[in-house]
Amino acid sequence: MSRSTVLPGDPPGGRRAMAVWGIGVSVYFVAVIFRTSLGVAGLDAADRFHVNASALSTFSILQLLVYAGMQIPVGLLVDRLGTKKVLALGAVLFTAGQLGFAFSPSYGMALASRALLGCGDAMTFISVLRLGSRWFPARRGPLVGQLAGLVGMTGNLISTLVLARLLHGIGWTPAFAGSALAGVVVLVLVLLFLKDHPEGYEPEPFPHHGAAYVRRQIAASWREPGTRLGLWVHFTTQFPAMVFLLLWGLPFLVEAQGLSRATAGELLTLVVLCNMAVGLVYGQVVARHHGARLPLALGTVGATALVWAVTLGWPGDHAPMWLLVVLCAVLGACGPASMLGFDFARPANPPERQGTASGITNMGGFVASMTTLFAVGVLLDATGGDYTVAFSSVFVLQVLGVSQILRLRKRAIRRERERLVASRVETVHVPA
């Protein structure tokens, strides 16, 4: 698709689009802060609730289980109710979850709070993607998606730098309860200022008929090979960095590599900073060269597997610092690469299915992350804390994901080309 391609009915973008989209992204920003807050508090949570590695991983597994399970329902809700209502509900839920986690006196209540947080978090990213498609031209889709991911990683950076210091400075309850105020702020912004679409660009009414509508939306989205390819790209690329940042990165660097918490925190920050930088590059490249999506995704998977293998197989007790820096830099490319999954699902589906298709795609990485979080925790307990064996589970999921990507790629690309040709023919025949 050329840089100048403009589809019929494309919204114009502009400053107002940036302002409205910015409100939606701010909700996602706060949700990511809350989602990743456990990554800097994992060791503290183990002490606070007196749990082992498997029980600690359950926090993140449950949160991601709820998140992944909510993706298709949220996509359907976004397609049916619009962005504003779903984002507002999400802000209410993840703020309540963060507050509950702050005051949880027991492991069980803390688990319930993380599940509630995961439910609210699940409503944010798909809503932001749909908001972008309603306010910006289609040719801006890859860049807008990467920018959304970049803002989300900024939220991860805040949790790594700010929340970690608050946690060790003022304590568990004040740090988590204070951060929940950010959820209240973005909720007010959504209720007062966010609009689903610019004036004059209302989507065509689409009939909703209960269960029949749900089945039709899911089945139609799944039939598109581009949706399934998007899911597997997201599955294969996202989870190594997600597992590292969400829970196991800090313990790995401190317990297995012998680093201080401060140095480990700096390396986690490097992952986030590289994510932000690579996201801008990937967004610009794909916006100009649509065919670069698959090489970028597979290249990221290959680089991640290679660096992990060298790190885990390094002779001696600890890997050298330069290798850990390279590992964290490469992990920074995983988030931007996962965004490429949406660039396969988006052109494969019409506007009325964008939310549903995005939900299916977004399930991929979180299912992979949830599986790996569980596997690492179980293997750590089974091996007495052997991180080399535990993190080797990463390679199993990468092999599965790459095999599915290679199986689907030709059909998805062929179907996408057919849709593009058909849309151009329709444009030529539209009367002036």
Short mmCIF file of C-alpha atoms in Angstrom, two decimals:
data_model
loop_
_atom_site.label_atom_id
_atom_site.label_comp_id
_atom_site.label_asym_id
_atom_site.label_seq_id
_atom_site.Cartn_x
_atom_site.Cartn_y
_atom_site.Cartn_z
CA MET A 1 0.00 0.00 0.00
CA SER A 2 1.51 3.35 -0.97
CA ARG A 3 2.07 6.17 1.46
CA SER A 4 -0.57 8.29 -0.24
CA THR A 5 -3.35 5.73 -0.07
CA VAL A 6 -6.51 7.21 1.46
CA LEU A 7 -9.49 4.97 1.87
CA PRO A 8 -13.01 6.26 1.24
CA GLY A 9 -14.48 7.89 4.31
CA ASP A 10 -11.13 8.19 6.10
CA PRO A 11 -11.21 10.66 9.00
CA PRO A 12 -8.86 13.62 8.55
CA GLY A 13 -6.80 13.36 11.74
CA GLY A 14 -5.33 16.67 12.91
CA ARG A 15 -4.93 18.36 16.28
CA ARG A 16 -8.38 17.55 17.58
CA ALA A 17 -7.83 13.90 16.74
CA MET A 18 -4.54 13.98 18.66
CA ALA A 19 -6.24 15.58 21.67
CA VAL A 20 -9.11 13.07 21.84
CA TRP A 21 -6.83 10.13 21.13
CA GLY A 22 -4.46 11.42 23.80
CA ILE A 23 -7.21 11.12 26.41
CA GLY A 24 -7.81 7.51 25.44
CA VAL A 25 -4.08 6.76 25.51
CA SER A 26 -3.79 8.32 28.97
CA VAL A 27 -6.21 5.67 30.25
CA TYR A 28 -4.03 2.95 28.73
CA PHE A 29 -0.95 4.65 30.24
CA VAL A 30 -2.40 4.42 33.75
CA ALA A 31 -3.58 0.86 33.17
CA VAL A 32 -0.03 -0.19 32.26
CA ILE A 33 1.34 1.45 35.42
CA PHE A 34 -1.08 -0.61 37.47
CA ARG A 35 -0.50 -3.79 35.41
CA THR A 36 3.29 -3.66 35.76
CA SER A 37 3.37 -2.45 39.37
CA LEU A 38 3.79 -6.03 40.57
CA GLY A 39 6.96 -6.34 38.48
CA VAL A 40 8.80 -3.98 40.86
CA ALA A 41 7.03 -5.35 43.93
CA GLY A 42 7.42 -9.10 43.35
CA LEU A 43 9.92 -9.73 46.12
CA ASP A 44 8.00 -7.43 48.48
CA ALA A 45 4.76 -9.28 47.68
CA ALA A 46 6.40 -12.61 48.45
CA ASP A 47 7.43 -11.29 51.87
CA ARG A 48 4.12 -9.51 52.56
CA PHE A 49 1.92 -12.51 51.78
CA HIS A 50 4.44 -15.24 52.71
CA VAL A 51 4.27 -17.11 49.40
CA ASN A 52 6.71 -19.12 47.24
CA ALA A 53 7.59 -18.67 43.56
CA SER A 54 4.58 -20.60 42.23
CA ALA A 55 2.13 -18.68 44.41
CA LEU A 56 3.82 -15.39 43.48
CA SER A 57 3.46 -16.16 39.78
CA THR A 58 -0.24 -16.79 40.39
CA PHE A 59 -0.73 -13.04 40.85
CA SER A 60 0.38 -12.30 37.32
CA ILE A 61 -1.10 -15.49 35.85
CA LEU A 62 -4.56 -14.69 37.20
CA GLN A 63 -4.30 -11.09 36.06
CA LEU A 64 -3.31 -12.19 32.55
CA LEU A 65 -5.88 -15.00 32.53
CA VAL A 66 -8.62 -12.45 33.14
CA TYR A 67 -7.06 -10.07 30.62
CA ALA A 68 -6.81 -12.70 27.89
CA GLY A 69 -10.26 -14.11 28.61
CA MET A 70 -11.78 -10.65 28.35
CA GLN A 71 -10.30 -9.76 24.95
CA ILE A 72 -13.06 -11.09 22.70
CA PRO A 73 -15.90 -9.88 25.00
CA VAL A 74 -14.24 -6.46 25.18
CA GLY A 75 -13.82 -6.36 21.41
CA LEU A 76 -17.53 -7.10 21.02
CA LEU A 77 -18.39 -4.43 23.59
CA VAL A 78 -16.26 -1.84 21.82
CA ASP A 79 -17.88 -2.63 18.47
CA ARG A 80 -21.34 -2.39 20.04
CA LEU A 81 -21.11 0.33 22.74
CA GLY A 82 -18.28 2.49 21.49
CA THR A 83 -14.98 3.55 23.00
CA LYS A 84 -16.08 6.05 25.65
CA LYS A 85 -18.32 3.71 27.63
CA VAL A 86 -15.84 0.84 27.58
CA LEU A 87 -12.87 3.02 28.56
CA ALA A 88 -14.83 4.57 31.43
CA LEU A 89 -15.81 1.15 32.75
CA GLY A 90 -12.22 -0.04 32.43
CA ALA A 91 -10.93 2.93 34.43
CA VAL A 92 -13.41 2.23 37.23
CA LEU A 93 -12.40 -1.43 37.43
CA PHE A 94 -8.63 -1.09 37.32
CA THR A 95 -8.70 1.76 39.84
CA ALA A 96 -10.78 -0.36 42.22
CA GLY A 97 -8.35 -3.24 41.70
CA GLN A 98 -5.31 -1.10 42.50
CA LEU A 99 -6.96 0.23 45.66
CA GLY A 100 -7.93 -3.28 46.72
CA PHE A 101 -4.35 -4.46 46.21
CA ALA A 102 -3.10 -1.59 48.37
CA PHE A 103 -5.24 -2.58 51.35
CA SER A 104 -5.30 -6.37 50.91
CA PRO A 105 -4.60 -8.05 54.25
CA SER A 106 -4.37 -11.55 52.76
CA TYR A 107 -3.14 -13.44 49.71
CA GLY A 108 -6.72 -14.30 48.65
CA MET A 109 -7.93 -10.71 48.69
CA ALA A 110 -4.82 -9.59 46.84
CA LEU A 111 -5.51 -12.20 44.14
CA ALA A 112 -9.09 -10.94 43.76
CA SER A 113 -7.82 -7.37 43.46
CA ARG A 114 -5.37 -8.29 40.70
CA ALA A 115 -8.17 -10.11 38.84
CA LEU A 116 -10.33 -6.98 39.03
CA LEU A 117 -7.40 -4.90 37.82
CA GLY A 118 -6.86 -7.29 34.92
CA CYS A 119 -10.51 -6.97 33.94
CA GLY A 120 -10.30 -3.18 33.76
CA ASP A 121 -6.91 -3.27 32.03
CA ALA A 122 -8.37 -5.56 29.36
CA MET A 123 -10.76 -2.82 28.28
CA THR A 124 -8.13 -0.20 27.49
CA PHE A 125 -5.87 -1.16 24.60
CA ILE A 126 -8.52 -2.42 22.18
CA SER A 127 -10.52 0.74 22.88
CA VAL A 128 -7.47 2.89 22.09
CA LEU A 129 -6.87 1.03 18.83
CA ARG A 130 -10.49 1.55 17.79
CA LEU A 131 -10.31 5.22 18.80
CA GLY A 132 -7.28 5.64 16.57
CA SER A 133 -9.03 4.01 13.60
CA ARG A 134 -12.02 6.34 14.07
CA TRP A 135 -9.99 9.57 14.30
CA PHE A 136 -7.00 9.01 11.95
CA PRO A 137 -6.63 7.96 8.29
CA ALA A 138 -5.99 4.26 7.71
CA ARG A 139 -2.48 4.93 6.38
CA ARG A 140 -1.56 6.22 9.84
CA GLY A 141 -2.71 2.99 11.51
CA PRO A 142 0.70 1.34 12.01
CA LEU A 143 2.29 4.49 13.41
CA VAL A 144 -0.68 5.31 15.65
CA GLY A 145 -0.65 1.76 17.00
CA GLN A 146 3.07 1.89 17.74
CA LEU A 147 2.67 5.28 19.44
CA ALA A 148 -0.03 3.80 21.67
CA GLY A 149 2.33 0.99 22.59
CA LEU A 150 5.09 3.54 23.25
CA VAL A 151 2.88 5.47 25.65
CA GLY A 152 2.04 2.21 27.38
CA MET A 153 5.73 1.48 27.84
CA THR A 154 6.12 4.93 29.34
CA GLY A 155 3.66 3.72 31.96
CA ASN A 156 5.94 0.75 32.52
CA LEU A 157 8.82 3.18 32.94
CA ILE A 158 6.88 5.10 35.58
CA SER A 159 6.21 1.93 37.56
CA THR A 160 9.88 0.95 37.30
CA LEU A 161 11.32 4.33 38.32
CA VAL A 162 8.68 6.09 40.40
CA LEU A 163 6.50 3.41 41.95
CA ALA A 164 9.51 1.30 42.94
CA ARG A 165 10.98 4.24 44.86
CA LEU A 166 7.66 5.06 46.49
CA LEU A 167 7.26 1.45 47.51
CA HIS A 168 10.58 1.36 49.28
CA GLY A 169 10.21 4.91 50.59
CA ILE A 170 6.68 5.24 52.00
CA GLY A 171 5.61 1.61 52.08
CA TRP A 172 3.18 -0.77 50.38
CA THR A 173 -0.22 0.72 51.19
CA PRO A 174 0.57 4.43 50.62
CA ALA A 175 2.40 3.68 47.35
CA PHE A 176 -0.36 1.58 45.78
CA ALA A 177 -3.24 3.66 47.17
CA GLY A 178 -1.60 6.90 46.05
CA SER A 179 -1.06 5.59 42.54
CA ALA A 180 -4.78 4.75 42.31
CA LEU A 181 -5.53 8.49 42.21
CA ALA A 182 -4.25 8.52 38.63
CA GLY A 183 -7.16 6.23 37.71
CA VAL A 184 -9.64 8.76 39.08
CA VAL A 185 -8.05 11.55 37.03
CA VAL A 186 -8.24 9.70 33.69
CA LEU A 187 -11.81 8.60 34.41
CA VAL A 188 -12.86 12.24 34.76
CA LEU A 189 -11.08 13.14 31.51
CA VAL A 190 -12.88 10.37 29.63
CA LEU A 191 -16.31 11.34 30.96
CA LEU A 192 -15.86 15.03 30.19
CA PHE A 193 -13.92 15.21 26.94
CA LEU A 194 -13.65 11.92 25.02
CA LYS A 195 -15.73 11.37 21.84
CA ASP A 196 -15.98 8.14 19.89
CA HIS A 197 -15.52 9.73 16.46
CA PRO A 198 -15.31 13.13 14.76
CA GLU A 199 -18.49 14.82 13.57
CA GLY A 200 -19.55 13.66 10.14
CA TYR A 201 -17.70 10.34 10.43
CA GLU A 202 -20.25 8.31 12.32
CA PRO A 203 -19.99 4.60 11.49
CA GLU A 204 -22.84 3.04 9.60
CA PRO A 205 -25.42 1.47 11.92
CA PHE A 206 -24.82 -2.24 12.31
CA PRO A 207 -27.59 -4.52 13.59
CA HIS A 208 -27.02 -6.30 16.89
CA HIS A 209 -29.07 -9.41 17.54
CA GLY A 210 -27.85 -10.91 20.80
CA ALA A 211 -26.05 -14.24 20.65
CA ALA A 212 -26.38 -14.43 16.86
CA TYR A 213 -24.46 -11.14 16.54
CA VAL A 214 -21.72 -12.40 18.86
CA ARG A 215 -21.29 -15.65 16.95
CA ARG A 216 -21.29 -13.84 13.61
CA GLN A 217 -18.67 -11.31 14.68
CA ILE A 218 -16.31 -13.90 16.14
CA ALA A 219 -16.73 -16.39 13.29
CA ALA A 220 -16.28 -13.76 10.58
CA SER A 221 -13.15 -12.35 12.24
CA TRP A 222 -11.64 -15.79 12.81
CA ARG A 223 -12.25 -16.86 9.20
CA GLU A 224 -9.87 -14.16 8.05
CA PRO A 225 -6.34 -15.60 7.90
CA GLY A 226 -5.03 -12.10 8.66
CA THR A 227 -6.72 -12.20 12.07
CA ARG A 228 -5.18 -15.58 12.89
CA LEU A 229 -1.77 -14.50 11.61
CA GLY A 230 -2.04 -11.38 13.77
CA LEU A 231 -2.81 -13.53 16.81
CA TRP A 232 0.24 -15.75 16.27
CA VAL A 233 2.55 -12.80 15.59
CA HIS A 234 1.37 -11.24 18.84
CA PHE A 235 1.69 -14.62 20.62
CA THR A 236 5.27 -15.21 19.50
CA THR A 237 6.75 -11.75 19.90
CA GLN A 238 5.28 -10.24 23.05
CA PHE A 239 5.70 -12.75 25.86
CA PRO A 240 9.51 -12.81 26.46
CA ALA A 241 9.57 -9.15 27.45
CA MET A 242 6.19 -9.30 29.18
CA VAL A 243 7.31 -12.16 31.45
CA PHE A 244 10.57 -10.36 32.16
CA LEU A 245 8.98 -7.02 33.03
CA LEU A 246 5.81 -8.26 34.67
CA LEU A 247 7.37 -10.56 37.24
CA TRP A 248 10.49 -12.64 36.66
CA GLY A 249 13.04 -10.11 35.37
CA LEU A 250 13.91 -8.59 38.75
CA PRO A 251 14.27 -11.94 40.58
CA PHE A 252 16.35 -13.33 37.68
CA LEU A 253 18.75 -10.38 37.72
CA VAL A 254 19.04 -10.27 41.52
CA GLU A 255 18.98 -13.96 42.49
CA ALA A 256 20.50 -15.64 39.42
CA GLN A 257 22.85 -12.89 38.21
CA GLY A 258 23.85 -11.45 41.58
CA LEU A 259 22.98 -7.85 40.79
CA SER A 260 21.72 -5.30 43.28
CA ARG A 261 18.10 -4.20 43.11
CA ALA A 262 19.20 -0.78 41.89
CA THR A 263 21.22 -2.22 39.00
CA ALA A 264 18.44 -4.67 38.14
CA GLY A 265 15.97 -1.78 38.09
CA GLU A 266 18.22 0.09 35.67
CA LEU A 267 18.25 -2.91 33.33
CA LEU A 268 14.46 -3.15 33.47
CA THR A 269 14.38 0.54 32.61
CA LEU A 270 16.61 -0.18 29.63
CA VAL A 271 14.03 -2.68 28.33
CA VAL A 272 11.38 0.01 28.49
CA LEU A 273 13.54 2.70 26.87
CA CYS A 274 14.52 0.39 24.01
CA ASN A 275 10.88 -0.53 23.56
CA MET A 276 9.99 3.12 23.11
CA ALA A 277 12.83 3.75 20.64
CA VAL A 278 12.19 0.62 18.58
CA GLY A 279 8.45 1.33 18.53
CA LEU A 280 9.02 4.62 16.74
CA VAL A 281 11.30 2.94 14.19
CA TYR A 282 8.96 0.01 13.53
CA GLY A 283 5.96 2.33 13.16
CA GLN A 284 7.71 4.50 10.59
CA VAL A 285 9.10 1.53 8.65
CA VAL A 286 5.75 -0.28 8.40
CA ALA A 287 3.89 2.93 7.49
CA ARG A 288 6.21 3.28 4.50
CA HIS A 289 6.87 -0.37 3.66
CA HIS A 290 3.92 -2.62 4.46
CA GLY A 291 5.84 -5.70 3.39
CA ALA A 292 8.32 -5.19 6.24
CA ARG A 293 5.84 -6.46 8.86
CA LEU A 294 6.72 -10.15 8.72
CA PRO A 295 10.52 -9.75 8.41
CA LEU A 296 10.50 -7.41 11.40
CA ALA A 297 8.41 -9.82 13.48
CA LEU A 298 10.44 -12.93 12.63
CA GLY A 299 13.71 -11.05 12.98
CA THR A 300 12.74 -9.96 16.47
CA VAL A 301 11.83 -13.53 17.45
CA GLY A 302 15.15 -14.82 16.11
CA ALA A 303 17.20 -12.17 17.89
CA THR A 304 15.37 -12.78 21.16
CA ALA A 305 15.90 -16.54 21.00
CA LEU A 306 19.59 -16.13 20.16
CA VAL A 307 20.38 -13.71 22.99
CA TRP A 308 18.38 -15.72 25.54
CA ALA A 309 20.23 -18.89 24.51
CA VAL A 310 23.63 -17.20 24.89
CA THR A 311 22.66 -15.70 28.27
CA LEU A 312 21.29 -18.92 29.73
CA GLY A 313 24.15 -21.01 28.33
CA TRP A 314 26.95 -18.68 29.43
CA PRO A 315 29.63 -20.64 31.35
CA GLY A 316 30.18 -19.61 34.93
CA ASP A 317 27.89 -18.40 37.68
CA HIS A 318 26.84 -15.10 36.10
CA ALA A 319 26.54 -13.69 32.59
CA PRO A 320 28.72 -10.59 31.96
CA MET A 321 27.08 -7.20 32.27
CA TRP A 322 27.48 -6.42 28.58
CA LEU A 323 25.45 -9.52 27.71
CA LEU A 324 22.68 -8.61 30.15
CA VAL A 325 22.56 -5.15 28.57
CA VAL A 326 22.23 -6.72 25.10
CA LEU A 327 19.52 -9.06 26.41
CA CYS A 328 17.48 -6.16 27.81
CA ALA A 329 17.98 -4.11 24.66
CA VAL A 330 16.72 -6.98 22.46
CA LEU A 331 13.78 -7.62 24.79
CA GLY A 332 12.87 -3.98 24.19
CA ALA A 333 11.97 -4.87 20.60
CA CYS A 334 9.38 -7.48 21.64
CA GLY A 335 6.60 -5.00 22.42
CA PRO A 336 6.85 -3.11 19.10
CA ALA A 337 7.05 -6.42 17.23
CA SER A 338 3.85 -7.61 18.92
CA MET A 339 2.07 -4.50 17.64
CA LEU A 340 2.69 -5.76 14.12
CA GLY A 341 0.05 -8.40 14.78
CA PHE A 342 -2.63 -5.71 14.67
CA ASP A 343 -1.25 -4.54 11.31
CA PHE A 344 -2.24 -7.94 9.90
CA ALA A 345 -5.67 -8.07 11.57
CA ARG A 346 -6.66 -4.46 10.81
CA PRO A 347 -6.73 -4.61 6.98
CA ALA A 348 -8.31 -8.08 7.09
CA ASN A 349 -11.54 -6.85 8.72
CA PRO A 350 -14.12 -4.12 7.99
CA PRO A 351 -14.68 -1.28 10.50
CA GLU A 352 -17.60 -2.97 12.26
CA ARG A 353 -15.32 -5.90 13.22
CA GLN A 354 -12.19 -4.00 14.22
CA GLY A 355 -12.77 -4.37 17.95
CA THR A 356 -13.50 -8.09 17.74
CA ALA A 357 -10.51 -8.77 15.48
CA SER A 358 -8.21 -6.74 17.73
CA GLY A 359 -9.48 -8.67 20.74
CA ILE A 360 -8.67 -11.99 19.10
CA THR A 361 -5.21 -10.75 18.14
CA ASN A 362 -4.50 -9.32 21.58
CA MET A 363 -5.24 -12.66 23.21
CA GLY A 364 -2.15 -14.18 21.64
CA GLY A 365 0.64 -12.52 23.57
CA PHE A 366 -1.18 -12.64 26.88
CA VAL A 367 -1.95 -16.35 26.58
CA ALA A 368 1.73 -16.93 25.85
CA SER A 369 2.78 -14.69 28.74
CA MET A 370 0.41 -16.41 31.14
CA THR A 371 1.66 -19.85 30.10
CA THR A 372 5.31 -18.85 30.49
CA LEU A 373 4.77 -17.12 33.84
CA PHE A 374 3.26 -20.33 35.17
CA ALA A 375 5.95 -22.55 33.63
CA VAL A 376 8.79 -20.45 35.05
CA GLY A 377 7.27 -20.48 38.54
CA VAL A 378 6.68 -24.24 38.53
CA LEU A 379 10.14 -25.00 37.13
CA LEU A 380 11.83 -22.73 39.68
CA ASP A 381 10.14 -24.58 42.52
CA ALA A 382 10.83 -27.97 40.94
CA THR A 383 14.55 -27.27 40.33
CA GLY A 384 15.32 -25.36 43.50
CA GLY A 385 15.63 -22.02 41.73
CA ASP A 386 17.39 -22.99 38.47
CA TYR A 387 16.61 -20.03 36.21
CA THR A 388 18.37 -21.62 33.24
CA VAL A 389 15.90 -24.50 33.15
CA ALA A 390 12.93 -22.25 34.00
CA PHE A 391 13.57 -19.68 31.26
CA SER A 392 14.21 -22.39 28.66
CA SER A 393 10.40 -22.64 28.46
CA VAL A 394 10.58 -19.49 26.33
CA PHE A 395 11.97 -21.48 23.39
CA VAL A 396 9.08 -23.96 23.36
CA LEU A 397 6.48 -21.24 22.81
CA GLN A 398 8.65 -19.49 20.23
CA VAL A 399 8.88 -22.66 18.14
CA LEU A 400 5.10 -23.15 18.33
CA GLY A 401 4.42 -19.54 17.34
CA VAL A 402 6.86 -19.43 14.43
CA SER A 403 5.45 -22.65 12.98
CA GLN A 404 1.95 -21.11 12.93
CA ILE A 405 3.19 -17.84 11.43
CA LEU A 406 4.90 -19.69 8.58
CA ARG A 407 1.78 -21.79 8.01
CA LEU A 408 -0.58 -18.78 7.72
CA ARG A 409 1.55 -16.10 6.11
CA LYS A 410 0.89 -16.82 2.41
CA ARG A 411 -2.89 -17.09 2.79
CA ALA A 412 -3.10 -13.94 4.87
CA ILE A 413 -1.02 -11.83 2.51
CA ARG A 414 -2.87 -13.14 -0.56
CA ARG A 415 -6.25 -12.35 1.04
CA GLU A 416 -5.07 -8.88 2.02
CA ARG A 417 -4.03 -8.13 -1.55
CA GLU A 418 -7.41 -9.30 -2.83
CA ARG A 419 -9.22 -6.96 -0.42
CA LEU A 420 -6.99 -4.05 -1.41
CA VAL A 421 -7.68 -4.61 -5.13
CA ALA A 422 -11.42 -4.84 -4.44
CA SER A 423 -11.41 -1.60 -2.43
CA ARG A 424 -9.59 0.21 -5.24
CA VAL A 425 -12.14 -1.03 -7.78
CA GLU A 426 -14.99 0.20 -5.56
CA THR A 427 -13.28 3.58 -5.21
CA VAL A 428 -12.96 3.94 -8.98
CA HIS A 429 -16.69 3.23 -9.44
CA VAL A 430 -17.92 5.60 -6.70
CA PRO A 431 -19.85 8.42 -8.47
CA ALA A 432 -18.53 11.93 -7.97
#
